[in-house]
Amino acid sequence: PVVSRDRATTAPVAGATPSPSPSPAVTVPAFPELRETLRNSDVELHLTNRGGGIAEAVLINHKAEQGAVIINAGDHTPIGAILDNPAAPALPEYKLTRQGDTVQCEYVSPEQVTIRKKYSFAPSKEKKDNYLGELDIDLQNGGSQPYSNSGYYLALGAAAPIHPKDYPSY
């Protein structure tokens, strides 16, 4: 049976209101990081198997002091990662599969819940400024018991100053 289906072209918070007490830290075994890239004329998305999310979004036509503007650069939680506890994110290994202009990330939890995320670019007739991506998330319970989760978080990424005179409010 299908647990739920979320489709997001913006970044709403998925799931129920989280409980006030944080979840205990979950340990994920070490694994090598793999990446796939989706690109159009304006943005390049670097997807990672670490949590099945966007490790970096490179704005190809925008320049910072050190090259192109990169959103979520560095060691940040991948955009689109599903977290039980954002203070101690456990990022399991997802299987990455390219399907034409789409990258699918798939993970089967210990409870036998399959999480499939599909990343692609939204169709557009515009010749420039095509930054809109799509994330389609499917959860399917393959276990023999009903699955219950009191709430979860969807990571939305991080930004850093483009140059030294940037104000934090920009």
PDB file of C-alpha atoms in Angstrom:
ATOM      1  CA  PRO A   1       0.000   0.000   0.000  1.00  0.00           C
ATOM      2  CA  VAL A   2       1.129   3.553  -0.708  1.00  0.00           C
ATOM      3  CA  VAL A   3       1.977   5.533   2.429  1.00  0.00           C
ATOM      4  CA  SER A   4       1.853   9.010   0.873  1.00  0.00           C
ATOM      5  CA  ARG A   5       2.731  10.939  -2.264  1.00  0.00           C
ATOM      6  CA  ASP A   6       4.204  14.447  -2.218  1.00  0.00           C
ATOM      7  CA  ARG A   7       4.867  16.528  -5.330  1.00  0.00           C
ATOM      8  CA  ALA A   8       6.784  19.748  -4.802  1.00  0.00           C
ATOM      9  CA  THR A   9       7.946  22.382  -7.230  1.00  0.00           C
ATOM     10  CA  THR A  10       8.433  24.771  -4.337  1.00  0.00           C
ATOM     11  CA  ALA A  11       9.718  23.846  -0.906  1.00  0.00           C
ATOM     12  CA  PRO A  12       6.881  23.068   1.507  1.00  0.00           C
ATOM     13  CA  VAL A  13       7.620  21.234   4.719  1.00  0.00           C
ATOM     14  CA  ALA A  14       6.446  17.657   4.395  1.00  0.00           C
ATOM     15  CA  GLY A  15       4.879  15.581   7.130  1.00  0.00           C
ATOM     16  CA  ALA A  16       3.219  16.242  10.432  1.00  0.00           C
ATOM     17  CA  THR A  17       4.265  18.733  13.082  1.00  0.00           C
ATOM     18  CA  PRO A  18       7.441  17.328  14.661  1.00  0.00           C
ATOM     19  CA  SER A  19       7.449  16.265  18.293  1.00  0.00           C
ATOM     20  CA  PRO A  20       9.213  18.638  20.706  1.00  0.00           C
ATOM     21  CA  SER A  21      11.844  16.066  21.687  1.00  0.00           C
ATOM     22  CA  PRO A  22      14.436  15.398  18.982  1.00  0.00           C
ATOM     23  CA  SER A  23      14.885  11.887  17.628  1.00  0.00           C
ATOM     24  CA  PRO A  24      17.981  10.016  18.772  1.00  0.00           C
ATOM     25  CA  ALA A  25      20.921  10.152  16.388  1.00  0.00           C
ATOM     26  CA  VAL A  26      20.851   7.383  13.782  1.00  0.00           C
ATOM     27  CA  THR A  27      24.120   5.871  12.616  1.00  0.00           C
ATOM     28  CA  VAL A  28      24.496   5.257   8.886  1.00  0.00           C
ATOM     29  CA  PRO A  29      27.313   3.004   7.654  1.00  0.00           C
ATOM     30  CA  ALA A  30      30.013   4.755   5.592  1.00  0.00           C
ATOM     31  CA  PHE A  31      29.763   4.480   1.798  1.00  0.00           C
ATOM     32  CA  PRO A  32      31.452   6.178  -1.180  1.00  0.00           C
ATOM     33  CA  GLU A  33      29.675   9.283  -2.466  1.00  0.00           C
ATOM     34  CA  LEU A  34      28.424   9.097  -6.060  1.00  0.00           C
ATOM     35  CA  ARG A  35      27.007  11.994  -8.084  1.00  0.00           C
ATOM     36  CA  GLU A  36      24.838  12.564 -11.151  1.00  0.00           C
ATOM     37  CA  THR A  37      24.390  15.914 -12.906  1.00  0.00           C
ATOM     38  CA  LEU A  38      21.281  17.499 -14.399  1.00  0.00           C
ATOM     39  CA  ARG A  39      21.899  20.609 -16.478  1.00  0.00           C
ATOM     40  CA  ASN A  40      20.080  23.145 -18.590  1.00  0.00           C
ATOM     41  CA  SER A  41      21.335  26.459 -19.999  1.00  0.00           C
ATOM     42  CA  ASP A  42      21.017  28.270 -16.644  1.00  0.00           C
ATOM     43  CA  VAL A  43      21.628  25.838 -13.790  1.00  0.00           C
ATOM     44  CA  GLU A  44      23.566  22.661 -13.098  1.00  0.00           C
ATOM     45  CA  LEU A  45      22.317  20.365 -10.325  1.00  0.00           C
ATOM     46  CA  HIS A  46      24.820  17.990  -8.723  1.00  0.00           C
ATOM     47  CA  LEU A  47      22.799  15.158  -7.164  1.00  0.00           C
ATOM     48  CA  THR A  48      24.333  12.900  -4.529  1.00  0.00           C
ATOM     49  CA  ASN A  49      23.567   9.433  -3.240  1.00  0.00           C
ATOM     50  CA  ARG A  50      24.092  10.888   0.285  1.00  0.00           C
ATOM     51  CA  GLY A  51      20.453  11.315   1.304  1.00  0.00           C
ATOM     52  CA  GLY A  52      19.300  11.342  -2.330  1.00  0.00           C
ATOM     53  CA  GLY A  53      19.416  15.113  -2.734  1.00  0.00           C
ATOM     54  CA  ILE A  54      21.008  18.057  -4.522  1.00  0.00           C
ATOM     55  CA  ALA A  55      24.535  18.535  -3.171  1.00  0.00           C
ATOM     56  CA  GLU A  56      25.040  21.785  -5.133  1.00  0.00           C
ATOM     57  CA  ALA A  57      23.156  23.990  -7.567  1.00  0.00           C
ATOM     58  CA  VAL A  58      25.517  25.950  -9.847  1.00  0.00           C
ATOM     59  CA  LEU A  59      24.021  29.116 -11.373  1.00  0.00           C
ATOM     60  CA  ILE A  60      25.972  29.004 -14.635  1.00  0.00           C
ATOM     61  CA  ASN A  61      25.287  32.575 -15.782  1.00  0.00           C
ATOM     62  CA  HIS A  62      25.868  34.299 -12.413  1.00  0.00           C
ATOM     63  CA  LYS A  63      29.357  35.122 -11.207  1.00  0.00           C
ATOM     64  CA  ALA A  64      30.697  35.500  -7.677  1.00  0.00           C
ATOM     65  CA  GLU A  65      34.230  36.515  -6.699  1.00  0.00           C
ATOM     66  CA  GLN A  66      35.475  32.934  -6.904  1.00  0.00           C
ATOM     67  CA  GLY A  67      33.594  31.778 -10.055  1.00  0.00           C
ATOM     68  CA  ALA A  68      29.962  30.816 -10.584  1.00  0.00           C
ATOM     69  CA  VAL A  69      27.393  31.236  -7.814  1.00  0.00           C
ATOM     70  CA  ILE A  70      26.896  27.898  -6.063  1.00  0.00           C
ATOM     71  CA  ILE A  71      23.900  27.302  -3.831  1.00  0.00           C
ATOM     72  CA  ASN A  72      24.358  24.758  -1.039  1.00  0.00           C
ATOM     73  CA  ALA A  73      28.138  24.615  -1.590  1.00  0.00           C
ATOM     74  CA  GLY A  74      30.345  22.989   0.995  1.00  0.00           C
ATOM     75  CA  ASP A  75      29.375  20.427   3.568  1.00  0.00           C
ATOM     76  CA  HIS A  76      25.638  21.180   3.847  1.00  0.00           C
ATOM     77  CA  THR A  77      22.701  18.811   4.003  1.00  0.00           C
ATOM     78  CA  PRO A  78      21.596  18.019   0.417  1.00  0.00           C
ATOM     79  CA  ILE A  79      18.484  19.818  -0.834  1.00  0.00           C
ATOM     80  CA  GLY A  80      15.591  17.358  -0.867  1.00  0.00           C
ATOM     81  CA  ALA A  81      17.006  15.071   1.847  1.00  0.00           C
ATOM     82  CA  ILE A  82      14.333  13.667   4.170  1.00  0.00           C
ATOM     83  CA  LEU A  83      15.413  13.947   7.810  1.00  0.00           C
ATOM     84  CA  ASP A  84      14.021  12.710  11.103  1.00  0.00           C
ATOM     85  CA  ASN A  85      16.325  15.023  13.071  1.00  0.00           C
ATOM     86  CA  PRO A  86      17.892  18.030  11.291  1.00  0.00           C
ATOM     87  CA  ALA A  87      20.277  18.613  14.227  1.00  0.00           C
ATOM     88  CA  ALA A  88      21.866  15.199  13.552  1.00  0.00           C
ATOM     89  CA  PRO A  89      21.025  14.351   9.932  1.00  0.00           C
ATOM     90  CA  ALA A  90      21.339  10.674   9.002  1.00  0.00           C
ATOM     91  CA  LEU A  91      21.880  10.534   5.234  1.00  0.00           C
ATOM     92  CA  PRO A  92      21.449   6.953   4.009  1.00  0.00           C
ATOM     93  CA  GLU A  93      22.783   5.687   0.689  1.00  0.00           C
ATOM     94  CA  TYR A  94      20.365   6.084  -2.206  1.00  0.00           C
ATOM     95  CA  LYS A  95      20.714   4.329  -5.546  1.00  0.00           C
ATOM     96  CA  LEU A  96      21.029   6.933  -8.345  1.00  0.00           C
ATOM     97  CA  THR A  97      19.599   6.128 -11.778  1.00  0.00           C
ATOM     98  CA  ARG A  98      19.513   8.412 -14.803  1.00  0.00           C
ATOM     99  CA  GLN A  99      16.355   8.153 -16.925  1.00  0.00           C
ATOM    100  CA  GLY A 100      16.779  10.606 -19.823  1.00  0.00           C
ATOM    101  CA  ASP A 101      16.409  14.133 -18.413  1.00  0.00           C
ATOM    102  CA  THR A 102      15.483  12.804 -14.962  1.00  0.00           C
ATOM    103  CA  VAL A 103      17.560  11.401 -12.108  1.00  0.00           C
ATOM    104  CA  GLN A 104      15.845   8.966  -9.751  1.00  0.00           C
ATOM    105  CA  CYS A 105      17.095   8.336  -6.215  1.00  0.00           C
ATOM    106  CA  GLU A 106      15.818   5.235  -4.421  1.00  0.00           C
ATOM    107  CA  TYR A 107      16.213   3.944  -0.873  1.00  0.00           C
ATOM    108  CA  VAL A 108      14.541   1.099   1.035  1.00  0.00           C
ATOM    109  CA  SER A 109      14.367   1.740   4.785  1.00  0.00           C
ATOM    110  CA  PRO A 110      14.814  -0.962   7.434  1.00  0.00           C
ATOM    111  CA  GLU A 111      10.989  -0.865   7.829  1.00  0.00           C
ATOM    112  CA  GLN A 112      10.697  -1.784   4.092  1.00  0.00           C
ATOM    113  CA  VAL A 113       9.426   1.664   3.065  1.00  0.00           C
ATOM    114  CA  THR A 114      10.704   2.495  -0.431  1.00  0.00           C
ATOM    115  CA  ILE A 115      11.442   6.179  -1.014  1.00  0.00           C
ATOM    116  CA  ARG A 116      11.731   7.255  -4.661  1.00  0.00           C
ATOM    117  CA  LYS A 117      12.707  10.808  -5.552  1.00  0.00           C
ATOM    118  CA  LYS A 118      12.710  12.043  -9.143  1.00  0.00           C
ATOM    119  CA  TYR A 119      14.559  15.250  -9.981  1.00  0.00           C
ATOM    120  CA  SER A 120      13.996  17.030 -13.298  1.00  0.00           C
ATOM    121  CA  PHE A 121      13.578  20.503 -14.745  1.00  0.00           C
ATOM    122  CA  ALA A 122      10.110  21.959 -15.176  1.00  0.00           C
ATOM    123  CA  PRO A 123       9.124  22.333 -18.841  1.00  0.00           C
ATOM    124  CA  SER A 124       9.533  25.910 -20.072  1.00  0.00           C
ATOM    125  CA  LYS A 125       9.172  27.818 -23.311  1.00  0.00           C
ATOM    126  CA  GLU A 126      11.482  30.561 -22.031  1.00  0.00           C
ATOM    127  CA  LYS A 127      14.939  30.929 -23.594  1.00  0.00           C
ATOM    128  CA  LYS A 128      16.611  32.119 -20.359  1.00  0.00           C
ATOM    129  CA  ASP A 129      16.164  32.188 -16.580  1.00  0.00           C
ATOM    130  CA  ASN A 130      15.077  28.546 -16.366  1.00  0.00           C
ATOM    131  CA  TYR A 131      15.757  27.753 -12.716  1.00  0.00           C
ATOM    132  CA  LEU A 132      12.601  25.857 -11.805  1.00  0.00           C
ATOM    133  CA  GLY A 133      13.193  22.227 -10.947  1.00  0.00           C
ATOM    134  CA  GLU A 134      10.792  19.501  -9.965  1.00  0.00           C
ATOM    135  CA  LEU A 135      11.065  17.009  -7.142  1.00  0.00           C
ATOM    136  CA  ASP A 136       8.560  14.158  -7.109  1.00  0.00           C
ATOM    137  CA  ILE A 137       8.649  12.005  -3.956  1.00  0.00           C
ATOM    138  CA  ASP A 138       6.902   8.631  -3.684  1.00  0.00           C
ATOM    139  CA  LEU A 139       6.816   6.534  -0.522  1.00  0.00           C
ATOM    140  CA  GLN A 140       5.599   2.946  -0.691  1.00  0.00           C
ATOM    141  CA  ASN A 141       5.202   0.586   2.246  1.00  0.00           C
ATOM    142  CA  GLY A 142       6.495  -2.846   1.242  1.00  0.00           C
ATOM    143  CA  GLY A 143       6.442  -4.173   4.787  1.00  0.00           C
ATOM    144  CA  SER A 144       3.856  -6.411   6.410  1.00  0.00           C
ATOM    145  CA  GLN A 145       2.994  -3.822   9.092  1.00  0.00           C
ATOM    146  CA  PRO A 146       1.483  -0.337   8.760  1.00  0.00           C
ATOM    147  CA  TYR A 147       4.180   2.358   8.784  1.00  0.00           C
ATOM    148  CA  SER A 148       3.952   5.303  11.153  1.00  0.00           C
ATOM    149  CA  ASN A 149       6.185   8.378  11.392  1.00  0.00           C
ATOM    150  CA  SER A 150       5.474  11.238  13.797  1.00  0.00           C
ATOM    151  CA  GLY A 151       7.015  13.780  11.432  1.00  0.00           C
ATOM    152  CA  TYR A 152       9.993  14.520   9.252  1.00  0.00           C
ATOM    153  CA  TYR A 153      11.837  17.405   7.646  1.00  0.00           C
ATOM    154  CA  LEU A 154      12.651  18.133   4.011  1.00  0.00           C
ATOM    155  CA  ALA A 155      16.049  19.868   3.690  1.00  0.00           C
ATOM    156  CA  LEU A 156      15.860  23.063   1.627  1.00  0.00           C
ATOM    157  CA  GLY A 157      19.563  23.880   1.312  1.00  0.00           C
ATOM    158  CA  ALA A 158      21.846  26.693   2.387  1.00  0.00           C
ATOM    159  CA  ALA A 159      23.365  29.783   0.832  1.00  0.00           C
ATOM    160  CA  ALA A 160      26.604  31.608   1.540  1.00  0.00           C
ATOM    161  CA  PRO A 161      27.642  35.196   0.819  1.00  0.00           C
ATOM    162  CA  ILE A 162      28.551  35.814  -2.819  1.00  0.00           C
ATOM    163  CA  HIS A 163      31.172  38.413  -1.876  1.00  0.00           C
ATOM    164  CA  PRO A 164      32.634  39.766   1.407  1.00  0.00           C
ATOM    165  CA  LYS A 165      30.291  42.810   1.530  1.00  0.00           C
ATOM    166  CA  ASP A 166      27.086  40.744   1.409  1.00  0.00           C
ATOM    167  CA  TYR A 167      24.714  41.287   4.313  1.00  0.00           C
ATOM    168  CA  PRO A 168      23.265  38.175   5.967  1.00  0.00           C
ATOM    169  CA  SER A 169      19.752  39.392   5.107  1.00  0.00           C
ATOM    170  CA  TYR A 170      20.351  39.248   1.322  1.00  0.00           C
TER     171      TYR A 170
END
